[in-house]
mmCIF file of C-alpha atoms in Angstrom:
data_model
loop_
_atom_site.group_PDB
_atom_site.id
_atom_site.type_symbol
_atom_site.label_atom_id
_atom_site.label_comp_id
_atom_site.label_asym_id
_atom_site.label_seq_id
_atom_site.Cartn_x
_atom_site.Cartn_y
_atom_site.Cartn_z
ATOM 1 C CA MET P 1 -36.049 -93.320 -111.007
ATOM 2 C CA ILE P 2 -32.498 -94.665 -110.834
ATOM 3 C CA GLN P 3 -32.235 -97.108 -107.936
ATOM 4 C CA SER P 4 -29.768 -96.504 -105.093
ATOM 5 C CA SER P 5 -27.982 -99.755 -105.945
ATOM 6 C CA GLU P 6 -27.242 -98.369 -109.451
ATOM 7 C CA LEU P 7 -26.258 -94.805 -108.550
ATOM 8 C CA ILE P 8 -24.606 -94.998 -105.152
ATOM 9 C CA LEU P 9 -24.345 -91.807 -103.106
ATOM 10 C CA ASN P 10 -22.430 -91.107 -99.911
ATOM 11 C CA PRO P 11 -24.344 -89.961 -96.778
ATOM 12 C CA ASP P 12 -23.524 -86.320 -97.644
ATOM 13 C CA GLY P 13 -25.104 -86.704 -101.103
ATOM 14 C CA SER P 14 -21.839 -86.862 -103.058
ATOM 15 C CA VAL P 15 -21.223 -89.508 -105.748
ATOM 16 C CA TYR P 16 -19.722 -92.648 -104.270
ATOM 17 C CA HIS P 17 -16.190 -92.994 -105.617
ATOM 18 C CA LEU P 18 -15.299 -89.416 -106.537
ATOM 19 C CA ASN P 19 -16.803 -87.944 -103.348
ATOM 20 C CA LEU P 20 -18.000 -84.897 -105.317
ATOM 21 C CA LYS P 21 -21.168 -82.811 -105.574
ATOM 22 C CA PRO P 22 -22.250 -80.943 -108.720
ATOM 23 C CA GLU P 23 -20.965 -77.569 -107.515
ATOM 24 C CA HIS P 24 -17.452 -78.968 -107.058
ATOM 25 C CA ILE P 25 -16.638 -79.359 -110.762
ATOM 26 C CA ALA P 26 -16.165 -77.019 -113.707
ATOM 27 C CA HIS P 27 -17.318 -77.732 -117.250
ATOM 28 C CA ASP P 28 -13.684 -77.904 -118.384
ATOM 29 C CA ILE P 29 -11.935 -80.884 -116.810
ATOM 30 C CA ILE P 30 -8.374 -82.122 -117.126
ATOM 31 C CA PHE P 31 -7.664 -85.789 -116.403
ATOM 32 C CA VAL P 32 -4.340 -87.095 -115.178
ATOM 33 C CA GLY P 33 -3.568 -90.644 -114.126
ATOM 34 C CA ASP P 34 -1.362 -90.017 -111.117
ATOM 35 C CA GLN P 35 -2.873 -88.228 -108.124
ATOM 36 C CA ASN P 36 0.494 -86.532 -107.541
ATOM 37 C CA ARG P 37 0.212 -84.895 -110.959
ATOM 38 C CA VAL P 38 -2.934 -82.945 -110.045
ATOM 39 C CA GLU P 39 -0.945 -80.261 -108.245
ATOM 40 C CA LYS P 40 1.598 -80.151 -111.078
ATOM 41 C CA ILE P 41 -1.265 -78.606 -113.059
ATOM 42 C CA THR P 42 -3.004 -76.559 -110.377
ATOM 43 C CA GLN P 43 0.319 -74.966 -109.348
ATOM 44 C CA PHE P 44 -0.262 -72.684 -112.333
ATOM 45 C CA PHE P 45 -3.731 -71.605 -111.092
ATOM 46 C CA GLU P 46 -4.280 -68.198 -109.526
ATOM 47 C CA LYS P 47 -6.713 -69.720 -107.024
ATOM 48 C CA ILE P 48 -7.831 -73.157 -105.880
ATOM 49 C CA GLU P 49 -11.409 -73.083 -104.589
ATOM 50 C CA PHE P 50 -12.000 -76.768 -103.871
ATOM 51 C CA SER P 51 -9.946 -79.887 -103.111
ATOM 52 C CA ALA P 52 -11.011 -83.420 -102.300
ATOM 53 C CA GLN P 53 -9.600 -86.914 -102.460
ATOM 54 C CA LYS P 54 -11.027 -90.410 -102.066
ATOM 55 C CA ARG P 55 -8.853 -93.382 -102.959
ATOM 56 C CA GLU P 56 -6.879 -92.554 -106.104
ATOM 57 C CA PHE P 57 -9.439 -89.961 -107.205
ATOM 58 C CA LYS P 58 -8.059 -86.541 -106.331
ATOM 59 C CA THR P 59 -9.909 -83.420 -107.507
ATOM 60 C CA GLN P 60 -8.997 -79.740 -107.439
ATOM 61 C CA THR P 61 -11.072 -76.951 -108.983
ATOM 62 C CA GLY P 62 -9.728 -73.455 -109.404
ATOM 63 C CA ILE P 63 -9.130 -70.478 -111.662
ATOM 64 C CA TYR P 64 -6.525 -70.173 -114.428
ATOM 65 C CA LYS P 65 -6.397 -66.815 -116.213
ATOM 66 C CA GLY P 66 -10.019 -66.180 -115.278
ATOM 67 C CA LYS P 67 -11.321 -69.595 -116.391
ATOM 68 C CA ARG P 68 -12.704 -72.169 -113.955
ATOM 69 C CA ILE P 69 -11.064 -75.569 -114.516
ATOM 70 C CA THR P 70 -11.176 -78.884 -112.666
ATOM 71 C CA VAL P 71 -8.198 -81.234 -112.516
ATOM 72 C CA MET P 72 -8.831 -84.843 -111.536
ATOM 73 C CA SER P 73 -6.737 -87.985 -111.184
ATOM 74 C CA THR P 74 -8.365 -91.095 -112.595
ATOM 75 C CA GLY P 75 -5.885 -93.736 -111.566
ATOM 76 C CA ILE P 76 -4.799 -96.323 -114.111
ATOM 77 C CA GLY P 77 -6.838 -98.280 -116.618
ATOM 78 C CA PRO P 78 -10.168 -98.462 -118.468
ATOM 79 C CA ASP P 79 -11.999 -99.811 -115.405
ATOM 80 C CA ASN P 80 -11.221 -96.608 -113.496
ATOM 81 C CA ILE P 81 -12.333 -94.511 -116.475
ATOM 82 C CA ASP P 82 -15.677 -96.325 -116.356
ATOM 83 C CA ILE P 83 -16.140 -95.107 -112.777
ATOM 84 C CA VAL P 84 -14.931 -91.552 -113.388
ATOM 85 C CA LEU P 85 -16.915 -90.818 -116.569
ATOM 86 C CA ASN P 86 -20.170 -92.273 -115.297
ATOM 87 C CA GLU P 87 -19.959 -90.401 -111.994
ATOM 88 C CA LEU P 88 -18.958 -87.119 -113.653
ATOM 89 C CA ASP P 89 -21.904 -87.449 -116.007
ATOM 90 C CA ALA P 90 -24.192 -88.130 -113.060
ATOM 91 C CA LEU P 91 -23.025 -84.893 -111.426
ATOM 92 C CA VAL P 92 -24.188 -82.784 -114.371
ATOM 93 C CA ASN P 93 -26.936 -84.821 -116.019
ATOM 94 C CA ILE P 94 -28.800 -86.565 -113.183
ATOM 95 C CA ASP P 95 -30.715 -84.817 -110.430
ATOM 96 C CA LEU P 96 -29.126 -86.499 -107.413
ATOM 97 C CA GLU P 97 -32.133 -85.748 -105.187
ATOM 98 C CA THR P 98 -34.881 -87.099 -107.440
ATOM 99 C CA ARG P 99 -32.553 -89.646 -109.120
ATOM 100 C CA GLN P 100 -34.000 -88.702 -112.510
ATOM 101 C CA PRO P 101 -32.005 -87.783 -115.617
ATOM 102 C CA LYS P 102 -32.304 -84.080 -116.383
ATOM 103 C CA GLU P 103 -34.277 -82.891 -119.394
ATOM 104 C CA GLU P 104 -31.503 -80.484 -120.408
ATOM 105 C CA LEU P 105 -28.179 -82.271 -120.704
ATOM 106 C CA THR P 106 -24.736 -80.703 -120.171
ATOM 107 C CA SER P 107 -21.658 -81.490 -122.262
ATOM 108 C CA LEU P 108 -18.354 -81.433 -120.405
ATOM 109 C CA ASN P 109 -14.989 -80.723 -122.040
ATOM 110 C CA ILE P 110 -12.532 -83.405 -120.930
ATOM 111 C CA ILE P 111 -8.832 -83.348 -121.792
ATOM 112 C CA ARG P 112 -6.465 -86.046 -120.636
ATOM 113 C CA ILE P 113 -2.833 -85.051 -120.129
ATOM 114 C CA GLY P 114 -0.630 -88.087 -119.841
ATOM 115 C CA THR P 115 2.751 -89.582 -120.527
ATOM 116 C CA SER P 116 3.308 -92.355 -122.983
ATOM 117 C CA GLY P 117 5.813 -94.315 -125.004
ATOM 118 C CA SER P 118 5.989 -93.805 -128.750
ATOM 119 C CA LEU P 119 5.777 -96.800 -131.081
ATOM 120 C CA GLN P 120 7.198 -94.814 -134.031
ATOM 121 C CA GLU P 121 10.887 -93.975 -134.289
ATOM 122 C CA ASP P 122 10.170 -90.606 -135.943
ATOM 123 C CA ILE P 123 8.049 -89.422 -132.969
ATOM 124 C CA PRO P 124 10.854 -88.475 -130.579
ATOM 125 C CA VAL P 125 10.940 -88.213 -126.811
ATOM 126 C CA ASP P 126 9.709 -84.865 -125.412
ATOM 127 C CA SER P 127 7.249 -84.413 -128.293
ATOM 128 C CA PHE P 128 3.450 -84.063 -127.942
ATOM 129 C CA VAL P 129 0.935 -86.541 -129.346
ATOM 130 C CA MET P 130 -2.769 -85.869 -129.893
ATOM 131 C CA SER P 131 -4.930 -88.968 -130.115
ATOM 132 C CA LYS P 132 -7.144 -88.543 -133.173
ATOM 133 C CA TYR P 133 -8.539 -91.998 -132.464
ATOM 134 C CA GLY P 134 -8.541 -94.294 -129.462
ATOM 135 C CA LEU P 135 -8.087 -97.992 -130.283
ATOM 136 C CA GLY P 136 -9.451 -100.086 -127.429
ATOM 137 C CA LEU P 137 -7.730 -103.424 -126.858
ATOM 138 C CA ASP P 138 -9.235 -103.721 -123.376
ATOM 139 C CA ASN P 139 -12.840 -104.844 -124.060
ATOM 140 C CA MET P 140 -14.366 -102.632 -121.311
ATOM 141 C CA LEU P 141 -16.455 -100.505 -123.656
ATOM 142 C CA ARG P 142 -18.022 -103.594 -125.234
ATOM 143 C CA SER P 143 -20.285 -103.735 -122.174
ATOM 144 C CA TYR P 144 -22.119 -100.757 -123.731
ATOM 145 C CA LEU P 145 -23.967 -100.259 -127.030
ATOM 146 C CA ILE P 146 -21.182 -98.602 -129.004
ATOM 147 C CA ASP P 147 -22.093 -99.090 -132.672
ATOM 148 C CA GLU P 148 -23.259 -95.475 -132.990
ATOM 149 C CA VAL P 149 -19.855 -94.064 -131.976
ATOM 150 C CA SER P 150 -17.313 -96.661 -133.139
ATOM 151 C CA ASN P 151 -15.442 -96.886 -136.448
ATOM 152 C CA PRO P 152 -15.890 -100.388 -137.933
ATOM 153 C CA HIS P 153 -13.637 -99.679 -140.927
ATOM 154 C CA ILE P 154 -10.533 -99.093 -138.811
ATOM 155 C CA GLU P 155 -11.536 -101.910 -136.459
ATOM 156 C CA GLU P 156 -11.786 -104.466 -139.250
ATOM 157 C CA ALA P 157 -8.543 -103.289 -140.864
ATOM 158 C CA PHE P 158 -6.720 -103.644 -137.536
ATOM 159 C CA ILE P 159 -8.185 -107.086 -136.843
ATOM 160 C CA LYS P 160 -7.103 -108.291 -140.275
ATOM 161 C CA HIS P 161 -3.631 -106.718 -140.097
ATOM 162 C CA THR P 162 -2.820 -108.203 -136.689
ATOM 163 C CA ASN P 163 -4.659 -111.514 -137.133
ATOM 164 C CA TRP P 164 -6.360 -110.590 -133.864
ATOM 165 C CA ASP P 165 -7.540 -113.443 -131.653
ATOM 166 C CA GLU P 166 -11.124 -112.469 -130.880
ATOM 167 C CA ARG P 167 -11.124 -114.633 -127.759
ATOM 168 C CA LYS P 168 -9.478 -111.536 -126.251
ATOM 169 C CA GLY P 169 -12.495 -109.438 -127.253
ATOM 170 C CA LYS P 170 -13.064 -107.368 -130.361
ATOM 171 C CA PRO P 171 -11.032 -104.126 -130.587
ATOM 172 C CA TYR P 172 -12.976 -100.893 -130.931
ATOM 173 C CA VAL P 173 -12.067 -97.484 -132.357
ATOM 174 C CA ILE P 174 -13.517 -94.122 -131.270
ATOM 175 C CA LYS P 175 -12.678 -90.662 -132.645
ATOM 176 C CA CYS P 176 -11.758 -87.672 -130.506
ATOM 177 C CA SER P 177 -13.959 -84.584 -130.206
ATOM 178 C CA ASP P 178 -13.708 -82.462 -133.368
ATOM 179 C CA LYS P 179 -14.318 -79.339 -131.288
ATOM 180 C CA LEU P 180 -11.440 -79.979 -128.895
ATOM 181 C CA GLU P 181 -9.149 -81.163 -131.698
ATOM 182 C CA GLN P 182 -9.583 -77.810 -133.447
ATOM 183 C CA LEU P 183 -9.070 -75.897 -130.183
ATOM 184 C CA ILE P 184 -5.851 -77.650 -129.150
ATOM 185 C CA GLU P 185 -4.092 -78.606 -132.404
ATOM 186 C CA SER P 186 -0.971 -76.853 -133.703
ATOM 187 C CA ASP P 187 2.200 -77.745 -135.571
ATOM 188 C CA LYS P 188 3.644 -78.896 -132.220
ATOM 189 C CA MET P 189 1.322 -81.914 -132.194
ATOM 190 C CA PHE P 190 1.802 -85.303 -133.792
ATOM 191 C CA LYS P 191 -1.550 -86.955 -134.505
ATOM 192 C CA GLY P 192 -2.450 -90.607 -134.757
ATOM 193 C CA ILE P 193 -4.160 -93.581 -133.184
ATOM 194 C CA THR P 194 -3.552 -94.231 -129.502
ATOM 195 C CA ALA P 195 -3.903 -97.884 -128.523
ATOM 196 C CA THR P 196 -5.378 -98.508 -125.078
ATOM 197 C CA ALA P 197 -4.416 -101.738 -123.335
ATOM 198 C CA GLY P 198 -6.177 -103.330 -120.393
ATOM 199 C CA GLY P 199 -2.928 -103.941 -118.515
ATOM 200 C CA PHE P 200 0.702 -102.849 -118.317
ATOM 201 C CA TYR P 201 2.697 -106.047 -118.772
ATOM 202 C CA GLY P 202 1.340 -108.806 -121.007
ATOM 203 C CA PRO P 203 -1.332 -106.631 -122.652
ATOM 204 C CA GLN P 204 1.421 -104.210 -123.742
ATOM 205 C CA GLY P 205 3.790 -106.949 -124.898
ATOM 206 C CA ARG P 206 6.053 -106.992 -121.835
ATOM 207 C CA VAL P 207 7.379 -110.402 -120.859
ATOM 208 C CA LEU P 208 8.681 -111.126 -117.366
ATOM 209 C CA ARG P 209 7.935 -114.713 -116.336
ATOM 210 C CA LEU P 210 4.742 -115.273 -118.335
ATOM 211 C CA GLY P 211 4.423 -116.015 -122.009
ATOM 212 C CA ILE P 212 1.958 -113.892 -123.984
ATOM 213 C CA GLN P 213 -0.651 -114.780 -126.578
ATOM 214 C CA ASP P 214 0.916 -112.753 -129.420
ATOM 215 C CA ALA P 215 4.576 -111.846 -129.003
ATOM 216 C CA GLU P 216 4.522 -109.999 -132.351
ATOM 217 C CA LEU P 217 1.580 -107.707 -131.582
ATOM 218 C CA ASN P 218 3.666 -104.583 -130.904
ATOM 219 C CA ALA P 219 5.552 -105.040 -134.165
ATOM 220 C CA LYS P 220 2.247 -105.451 -136.021
ATOM 221 C CA MET P 221 0.917 -102.267 -134.414
ATOM 222 C CA ASP P 222 4.101 -100.409 -135.360
ATOM 223 C CA ASN P 223 3.412 -100.877 -139.058
ATOM 224 C CA PHE P 224 -0.388 -100.675 -139.041
ATOM 225 C CA GLN P 225 -1.741 -97.785 -141.068
ATOM 226 C CA PHE P 226 -5.287 -96.820 -141.996
ATOM 227 C CA GLU P 227 -5.274 -94.360 -144.885
ATOM 228 C CA ASP P 228 -2.673 -91.856 -143.617
ATOM 229 C CA THR P 229 -3.092 -92.539 -139.876
ATOM 230 C CA ARG P 230 -0.661 -94.649 -137.828
ATOM 231 C CA ILE P 231 -0.666 -95.972 -134.279
ATOM 232 C CA THR P 232 1.506 -93.479 -132.440
ATOM 233 C CA ASN P 233 1.517 -94.705 -128.861
ATOM 234 C CA LEU P 234 0.239 -97.239 -126.358
ATOM 235 C CA GLU P 235 -1.293 -96.513 -122.932
ATOM 236 C CA MET P 236 -4.244 -97.477 -120.729
ATOM 237 C CA GLU P 237 -7.049 -94.852 -120.767
ATOM 238 C CA THR P 238 -7.719 -92.991 -124.032
ATOM 239 C CA SER P 239 -10.168 -95.243 -125.881
ATOM 240 C CA ALA P 240 -12.296 -95.637 -122.739
ATOM 241 C CA ILE P 241 -12.422 -91.854 -122.277
ATOM 242 C CA TYR P 242 -13.368 -91.339 -125.930
ATOM 243 C CA GLY P 243 -15.995 -94.062 -125.958
ATOM 244 C CA LEU P 244 -17.854 -93.124 -122.789
ATOM 245 C CA SER P 245 -17.635 -89.406 -123.580
ATOM 246 C CA ALA P 246 -19.100 -89.945 -127.033
ATOM 247 C CA LEU P 247 -21.904 -92.134 -125.680
ATOM 248 C CA LEU P 248 -22.749 -89.659 -122.901
ATOM 249 C CA GLY P 249 -22.520 -86.539 -125.077
ATOM 250 C CA HIS P 250 -19.275 -85.061 -123.743
ATOM 251 C CA HIS P 251 -16.242 -83.758 -125.642
ATOM 252 C CA ALA P 252 -12.956 -85.583 -125.047
ATOM 253 C CA LEU P 253 -9.366 -85.255 -126.193
ATOM 254 C CA SER P 254 -6.244 -87.104 -125.093
ATOM 255 C CA LEU P 255 -2.779 -85.552 -125.156
ATOM 256 C CA ASN P 256 0.466 -87.257 -124.245
ATOM 257 C CA THR P 257 4.032 -86.188 -123.699
ATOM 258 C CA ILE P 258 6.263 -88.836 -125.201
ATOM 259 C CA ILE P 259 8.806 -89.731 -122.521
ATOM 260 C CA ALA P 260 10.046 -92.978 -124.086
ATOM 261 C CA ASN P 261 10.528 -94.206 -127.622
ATOM 262 C CA ARG P 262 10.180 -97.985 -127.672
ATOM 263 C CA ALA P 263 11.313 -98.199 -131.294
ATOM 264 C CA SER P 264 14.655 -96.482 -130.659
ATOM 265 C CA GLY P 265 15.031 -97.495 -127.001
ATOM 266 C CA THR P 266 15.399 -93.880 -125.812
ATOM 267 C CA PHE P 267 14.014 -92.137 -122.727
ATOM 268 C CA SER P 268 13.576 -88.428 -122.006
ATOM 269 C CA GLU P 269 16.465 -86.785 -120.176
ATOM 270 C CA ASP P 270 14.025 -84.500 -118.331
ATOM 271 C CA PRO P 271 10.482 -85.942 -118.462
ATOM 272 C CA TYR P 272 9.194 -83.527 -115.780
ATOM 273 C CA LYS P 273 10.131 -80.507 -117.907
ATOM 274 C CA ALA P 274 8.482 -82.057 -120.961
ATOM 275 C CA VAL P 275 5.256 -82.735 -119.050
ATOM 276 C CA ASP P 276 5.197 -79.168 -117.651
ATOM 277 C CA GLU P 277 5.471 -77.808 -121.184
ATOM 278 C CA LEU P 278 2.432 -79.820 -122.310
ATOM 279 C CA ILE P 279 0.485 -78.688 -119.226
ATOM 280 C CA LYS P 280 1.149 -74.998 -119.892
ATOM 281 C CA TYR P 281 0.445 -75.418 -123.613
ATOM 282 C CA THR P 282 -2.932 -77.059 -122.870
ATOM 283 C CA LEU P 283 -4.014 -74.557 -120.202
ATOM 284 C CA ASP P 284 -3.268 -71.614 -122.483
ATOM 285 C CA LYS P 285 -5.215 -73.195 -125.337
ATOM 286 C CA LEU P 286 -8.194 -73.745 -123.036
ATOM 287 C CA VAL P 287 -8.406 -70.076 -122.064
ATOM 288 C CA GLN P 288 -8.032 -68.654 -125.589
#
């Protein structure tokens, strides 16, 4: 039995942080970072059957073209993803009354829709990027046993290329779900490696008043290539989503609208329109 200190439930039996019960979620789940973006997706639904919010975790479940879909805000960063993925898995794969893992496990389909900055000049603003791999620079997933799901060949190539200081923790690389990649891909999508940082400023190479350990890291990432795959963008969630989903038996895919190009210094003239286009594209692919 899983102890109450390990799986914390609210007095009404819902999981602690998300404030959800099993019947509140669909098997197809869309992640967004910002709680205000949840309704930018559910505005396209014919019906919303459930809404809840606790802290930054806002959830709405409803119907889009006959398909039941949940939209959830995760907040920012790998630490929040650790909470969200573990509690979502508990909702479908642990009996919350007996506190025992279920004999028959359920695989969720999880798609992140986010915004990001491109590291490559030829990936312009307003384009869509699919993360074929998540490259974790954050070290969160190293708390788990990840050898079965990680890609040591890309990891070692990246460490060598960047002369990575392993005092920061060893980077890890996890592939997206093949099933969801095939469902969502089209000629509209750029594909590549999405780097996931553990912070917004220093960990992503931004300098305000503090010096950083490797001022050349972004430039090194710009020209890193493994076989024919480049690092396309840098954000704060994808590798954690991929790693925990793979370990727990769920399918995960991360999609980003590029609203800034850090190589060319450009920013989208209408980022809201670009994000709406990715939302509609993804919803229609899910219901095909």
